[in-house]
Amino acid sequence: MEMIVYVISGLGADYKVLERLEFPEGFTVQFIPWLMPQRNETFESYTSRMAENIDDSKPFVLLGYSFGGILVQEIHRIKPAVKVIILASLRSGKEKSVLLKVGSYTGITRLIPEGLFKNESNYLYRYFRKLIASDHPRLNEYFTQRDPYYLKWSVENISRWNADPQDKVIQIMGDKDQVFPIKNCRPDFVIQGGTHLFPATKSREVNKILFSVLEKCKTLSI
């Protein structure tokens, strides 16, 4: 039976960052584009809107990259998947970096002016670019969503996310990831030399893992 893999990319990320991923025979890939969050929309409401894209009348797999990995785990609570695969993402709120935990406890991310997300020359933009991989030649091509409200809303919700880990979640991390450092996580698979962009830069290693995990999904049911 053909199974759909629903894929959600990362914060501000175009699907080009995942273009080198390959999937076994018997799986159809469907990318779910990020919706624009409404003003003051809760993450729960947003998750429900994103989940409307998923047909849960038959078994499916969820795959998310970075912030998309957090989102697919929340969708999994609404529409359970056979397996949830997260790339360069967190499995629970306990895995957040000190910086994100401080943002969560203090609520300081709400105080960041939206205007700071408008100017590519500002410190905040340059800081996050450096964390991801500042010297990658296709970085601007991968991260194309620049709407200030969308970026601010996303940063706030990543900071606030404090969920507990769920069953059926497979976590793949890079050991050089500075956005979500591996030292805070216990991933199922580690990509050696992988930065936050490892789905693009280490696709061969990732594809081997995907084939192994997805082949097993063919015999599983929810």
Short mmCIF file of C-alpha atoms in Angstrom, two decimals:
data_model
loop_
_atom_site.label_atom_id
_atom_site.label_comp_id
_atom_site.label_asym_id
_atom_site.label_seq_id
_atom_site.Cartn_x
_atom_site.Cartn_y
_atom_site.Cartn_z
CA MET A 1 0.00 0.00 0.00
CA GLU A 2 1.28 3.44 -0.93
CA MET A 3 2.02 5.60 2.10
CA ILE A 4 2.27 9.40 2.15
CA VAL A 5 5.15 11.19 3.87
CA TYR A 6 3.99 14.69 4.80
CA VAL A 7 6.98 17.04 5.01
CA ILE A 8 7.27 20.45 6.68
CA SER A 9 10.46 22.47 6.28
CA GLY A 10 12.08 24.81 8.79
CA LEU A 11 11.61 28.38 9.96
CA GLY A 12 11.74 30.58 6.88
CA ALA A 13 13.11 27.67 4.86
CA ASP A 14 12.35 26.87 1.26
CA TYR A 15 12.00 23.18 0.37
CA LYS A 16 15.27 23.41 -1.54
CA VAL A 17 17.02 22.69 1.76
CA LEU A 18 15.39 19.22 1.61
CA GLU A 19 15.63 18.68 -2.14
CA ARG A 20 18.32 15.99 -1.85
CA LEU A 21 16.28 13.74 0.40
CA GLU A 22 15.20 10.45 -1.15
CA PHE A 23 12.46 8.05 -0.14
CA PRO A 24 11.94 4.33 -0.71
CA GLU A 25 9.56 2.90 -3.28
CA GLY A 26 6.02 2.83 -1.97
CA PHE A 27 6.15 6.29 -0.42
CA THR A 28 4.67 9.46 -1.89
CA VAL A 29 6.05 12.76 -0.61
CA GLN A 30 3.74 15.71 -0.03
CA PHE A 31 5.23 19.01 1.11
CA ILE A 32 3.02 21.15 3.33
CA PRO A 33 3.81 24.86 2.95
CA TRP A 34 3.88 27.07 6.01
CA LEU A 35 0.74 29.15 6.43
CA MET A 36 1.04 32.79 7.45
CA PRO A 37 0.12 33.01 11.15
CA GLN A 38 -2.76 35.29 11.96
CA ARG A 39 -2.19 38.18 14.33
CA ASN A 40 -1.92 36.86 17.91
CA GLU A 41 -2.71 33.31 16.76
CA THR A 42 -1.86 30.59 19.27
CA PHE A 43 0.44 27.74 18.29
CA GLU A 44 -2.42 25.32 19.00
CA SER A 45 -4.70 27.11 16.54
CA TYR A 46 -1.96 27.29 13.95
CA THR A 47 -1.19 23.58 14.34
CA SER A 48 -4.85 22.73 13.76
CA ARG A 49 -4.88 24.75 10.54
CA MET A 50 -1.72 23.03 9.29
CA ALA A 51 -3.13 19.61 10.19
CA GLU A 52 -6.05 20.19 7.82
CA ASN A 53 -3.66 19.35 4.97
CA ILE A 54 -3.29 15.78 6.19
CA ASP A 55 -5.55 12.90 5.21
CA ASP A 56 -5.62 10.64 8.26
CA SER A 57 -8.07 8.12 6.76
CA LYS A 58 -5.06 5.92 5.98
CA PRO A 59 -1.60 5.46 7.56
CA PHE A 60 0.98 8.21 6.96
CA VAL A 61 4.38 9.45 8.12
CA LEU A 62 5.30 12.96 9.28
CA LEU A 63 8.72 14.47 8.63
CA GLY A 64 9.82 17.89 9.85
CA TYR A 65 13.01 19.91 9.66
CA SER A 66 14.04 22.35 12.41
CA PHE A 67 10.92 24.29 13.55
CA GLY A 68 9.00 22.01 11.20
CA GLY A 69 10.11 19.13 13.43
CA ILE A 70 8.40 20.77 16.40
CA LEU A 71 5.27 21.40 14.35
CA VAL A 72 4.93 17.81 13.07
CA GLN A 73 5.13 16.54 16.66
CA GLU A 74 2.21 18.79 17.60
CA ILE A 75 0.27 17.64 14.53
CA HIS A 76 0.95 14.06 15.66
CA ARG A 77 -1.09 14.79 18.80
CA ILE A 78 -4.09 15.66 16.61
CA LYS A 79 -3.61 13.17 13.80
CA PRO A 80 -1.36 10.29 14.93
CA ALA A 81 1.21 9.11 12.39
CA VAL A 82 2.82 5.70 11.92
CA LYS A 83 6.15 7.43 12.55
CA VAL A 84 7.37 11.00 13.07
CA ILE A 85 10.86 11.82 11.78
CA ILE A 86 12.49 15.05 12.91
CA LEU A 87 15.67 16.46 11.37
CA ALA A 88 17.78 19.03 13.27
CA SER A 89 14.94 19.55 15.73
CA LEU A 90 13.98 19.09 19.38
CA ARG A 91 12.10 16.12 20.81
CA SER A 92 10.98 17.96 23.95
CA GLY A 93 11.18 21.29 25.71
CA LYS A 94 13.89 19.89 27.97
CA GLU A 95 16.29 19.78 25.01
CA LYS A 96 16.24 23.53 24.44
CA SER A 97 19.43 25.54 24.70
CA VAL A 98 20.04 27.86 27.64
CA LEU A 99 19.19 30.83 25.41
CA LEU A 100 15.80 29.38 24.47
CA LYS A 101 15.07 28.41 28.06
CA VAL A 102 15.80 31.94 29.22
CA GLY A 103 13.47 33.23 26.52
CA SER A 104 10.78 30.84 27.71
CA TYR A 105 11.10 31.67 31.41
CA THR A 106 11.33 35.44 30.98
CA GLY A 107 9.06 35.93 27.97
CA ILE A 108 11.69 38.28 26.57
CA THR A 109 11.05 37.14 22.99
CA ARG A 110 7.69 38.95 23.11
CA LEU A 111 9.58 42.19 23.71
CA ILE A 112 11.76 41.92 20.60
CA PRO A 113 10.50 44.62 18.19
CA GLU A 114 9.06 43.24 14.97
CA GLY A 115 11.15 45.78 13.11
CA LEU A 116 14.34 43.94 14.06
CA PHE A 117 13.32 41.16 11.69
CA LYS A 118 13.05 43.52 8.71
CA ASN A 119 16.64 44.55 8.17
CA GLU A 120 19.11 41.90 7.00
CA SER A 121 21.99 44.04 8.21
CA ASN A 122 20.87 44.00 11.85
CA TYR A 123 22.58 41.99 14.59
CA LEU A 124 19.69 39.56 15.14
CA TYR A 125 19.64 38.49 11.49
CA ARG A 126 23.41 38.11 11.31
CA TYR A 127 23.48 36.14 14.57
CA PHE A 128 20.96 33.52 13.40
CA ARG A 129 22.61 33.33 9.99
CA LYS A 130 25.93 32.55 11.69
CA LEU A 131 24.31 29.85 13.83
CA ILE A 132 22.83 28.09 10.79
CA ALA A 133 25.94 28.21 8.56
CA SER A 134 26.95 31.68 7.49
CA ASP A 135 29.40 30.55 4.82
CA HIS A 136 27.06 28.26 2.88
CA PRO A 137 26.67 29.64 -0.69
CA ARG A 138 22.97 28.70 -0.95
CA LEU A 139 21.84 29.97 2.45
CA ASN A 140 19.76 32.83 1.01
CA GLU A 141 18.23 30.42 -1.48
CA TYR A 142 17.21 28.02 1.27
CA PHE A 143 15.74 30.61 3.64
CA THR A 144 13.38 32.73 1.60
CA GLN A 145 10.55 33.67 3.98
CA ARG A 146 11.37 37.11 5.37
CA ASP A 147 7.99 38.36 6.62
CA PRO A 148 8.81 40.09 9.96
CA TYR A 149 5.64 39.01 11.77
CA TYR A 150 6.03 35.38 10.68
CA LEU A 151 9.66 35.32 11.88
CA LYS A 152 8.90 36.97 15.22
CA TRP A 153 5.88 34.71 15.81
CA SER A 154 7.98 31.62 15.04
CA VAL A 155 10.84 32.61 17.36
CA GLU A 156 8.35 33.27 20.17
CA ASN A 157 6.70 29.87 19.77
CA ILE A 158 9.97 27.95 19.55
CA SER A 159 11.03 29.65 22.77
CA ARG A 160 7.71 28.86 24.52
CA TRP A 161 7.46 25.23 23.37
CA ASN A 162 7.86 22.94 26.40
CA ALA A 163 6.21 19.70 25.34
CA ASP A 164 7.12 16.26 26.65
CA PRO A 165 8.57 13.63 24.29
CA GLN A 166 6.18 11.35 22.42
CA ASP A 167 6.32 7.78 21.20
CA LYS A 168 7.02 7.05 17.53
CA VAL A 169 9.35 10.05 17.14
CA ILE A 170 12.71 9.41 15.44
CA GLN A 171 15.25 12.20 16.00
CA ILE A 172 18.17 12.76 13.62
CA MET A 173 20.70 15.39 14.70
CA GLY A 174 24.00 16.80 13.45
CA ASP A 175 26.90 16.84 15.90
CA LYS A 176 27.92 20.36 14.78
CA ASP A 177 24.44 21.92 14.99
CA GLN A 178 24.62 25.29 16.75
CA VAL A 179 20.91 26.10 16.50
CA PHE A 180 19.82 23.02 18.49
CA PRO A 181 23.04 21.70 20.09
CA ILE A 182 23.27 17.92 20.30
CA LYS A 183 24.64 18.09 23.86
CA ASN A 184 21.09 18.74 25.07
CA CYS A 185 19.62 15.77 23.15
CA ARG A 186 19.70 11.99 22.95
CA PRO A 187 19.03 11.47 19.26
CA ASP A 188 18.33 8.14 17.61
CA PHE A 189 20.83 8.94 14.86
CA VAL A 190 23.78 11.35 14.69
CA ILE A 191 25.13 12.85 11.46
CA GLN A 192 28.88 13.28 11.92
CA GLY A 193 30.04 16.75 10.90
CA GLY A 194 26.44 17.82 10.39
CA THR A 195 25.54 21.48 10.92
CA HIS A 196 21.95 22.72 11.03
CA LEU A 197 21.97 22.36 7.25
CA PHE A 198 22.86 18.65 7.27
CA PRO A 199 19.77 17.59 5.21
CA ALA A 200 21.37 19.53 2.34
CA THR A 201 25.05 18.96 3.06
CA LYS A 202 24.96 15.36 4.34
CA SER A 203 22.05 13.99 2.34
CA ARG A 204 23.67 10.64 1.58
CA GLU A 205 23.93 9.80 5.28
CA VAL A 206 20.40 11.06 5.95
CA ASN A 207 18.93 9.05 3.07
CA LYS A 208 20.40 5.81 4.42
CA ILE A 209 18.64 6.44 7.72
CA LEU A 210 15.37 7.42 6.03
CA PHE A 211 15.33 4.25 3.96
CA SER A 212 15.92 2.12 7.06
CA VAL A 213 13.22 3.83 9.12
CA LEU A 214 10.62 4.06 6.35
CA GLU A 215 11.01 0.47 5.19
CA LYS A 216 10.02 -0.60 8.70
CA CYS A 217 6.95 1.65 8.53
CA LYS A 218 5.45 -0.53 5.80
CA THR A 219 4.74 -3.24 8.34
CA LEU A 220 3.48 -0.92 11.09
CA SER A 221 0.00 0.36 11.78
CA ILE A 222 -1.20 3.09 14.09
#
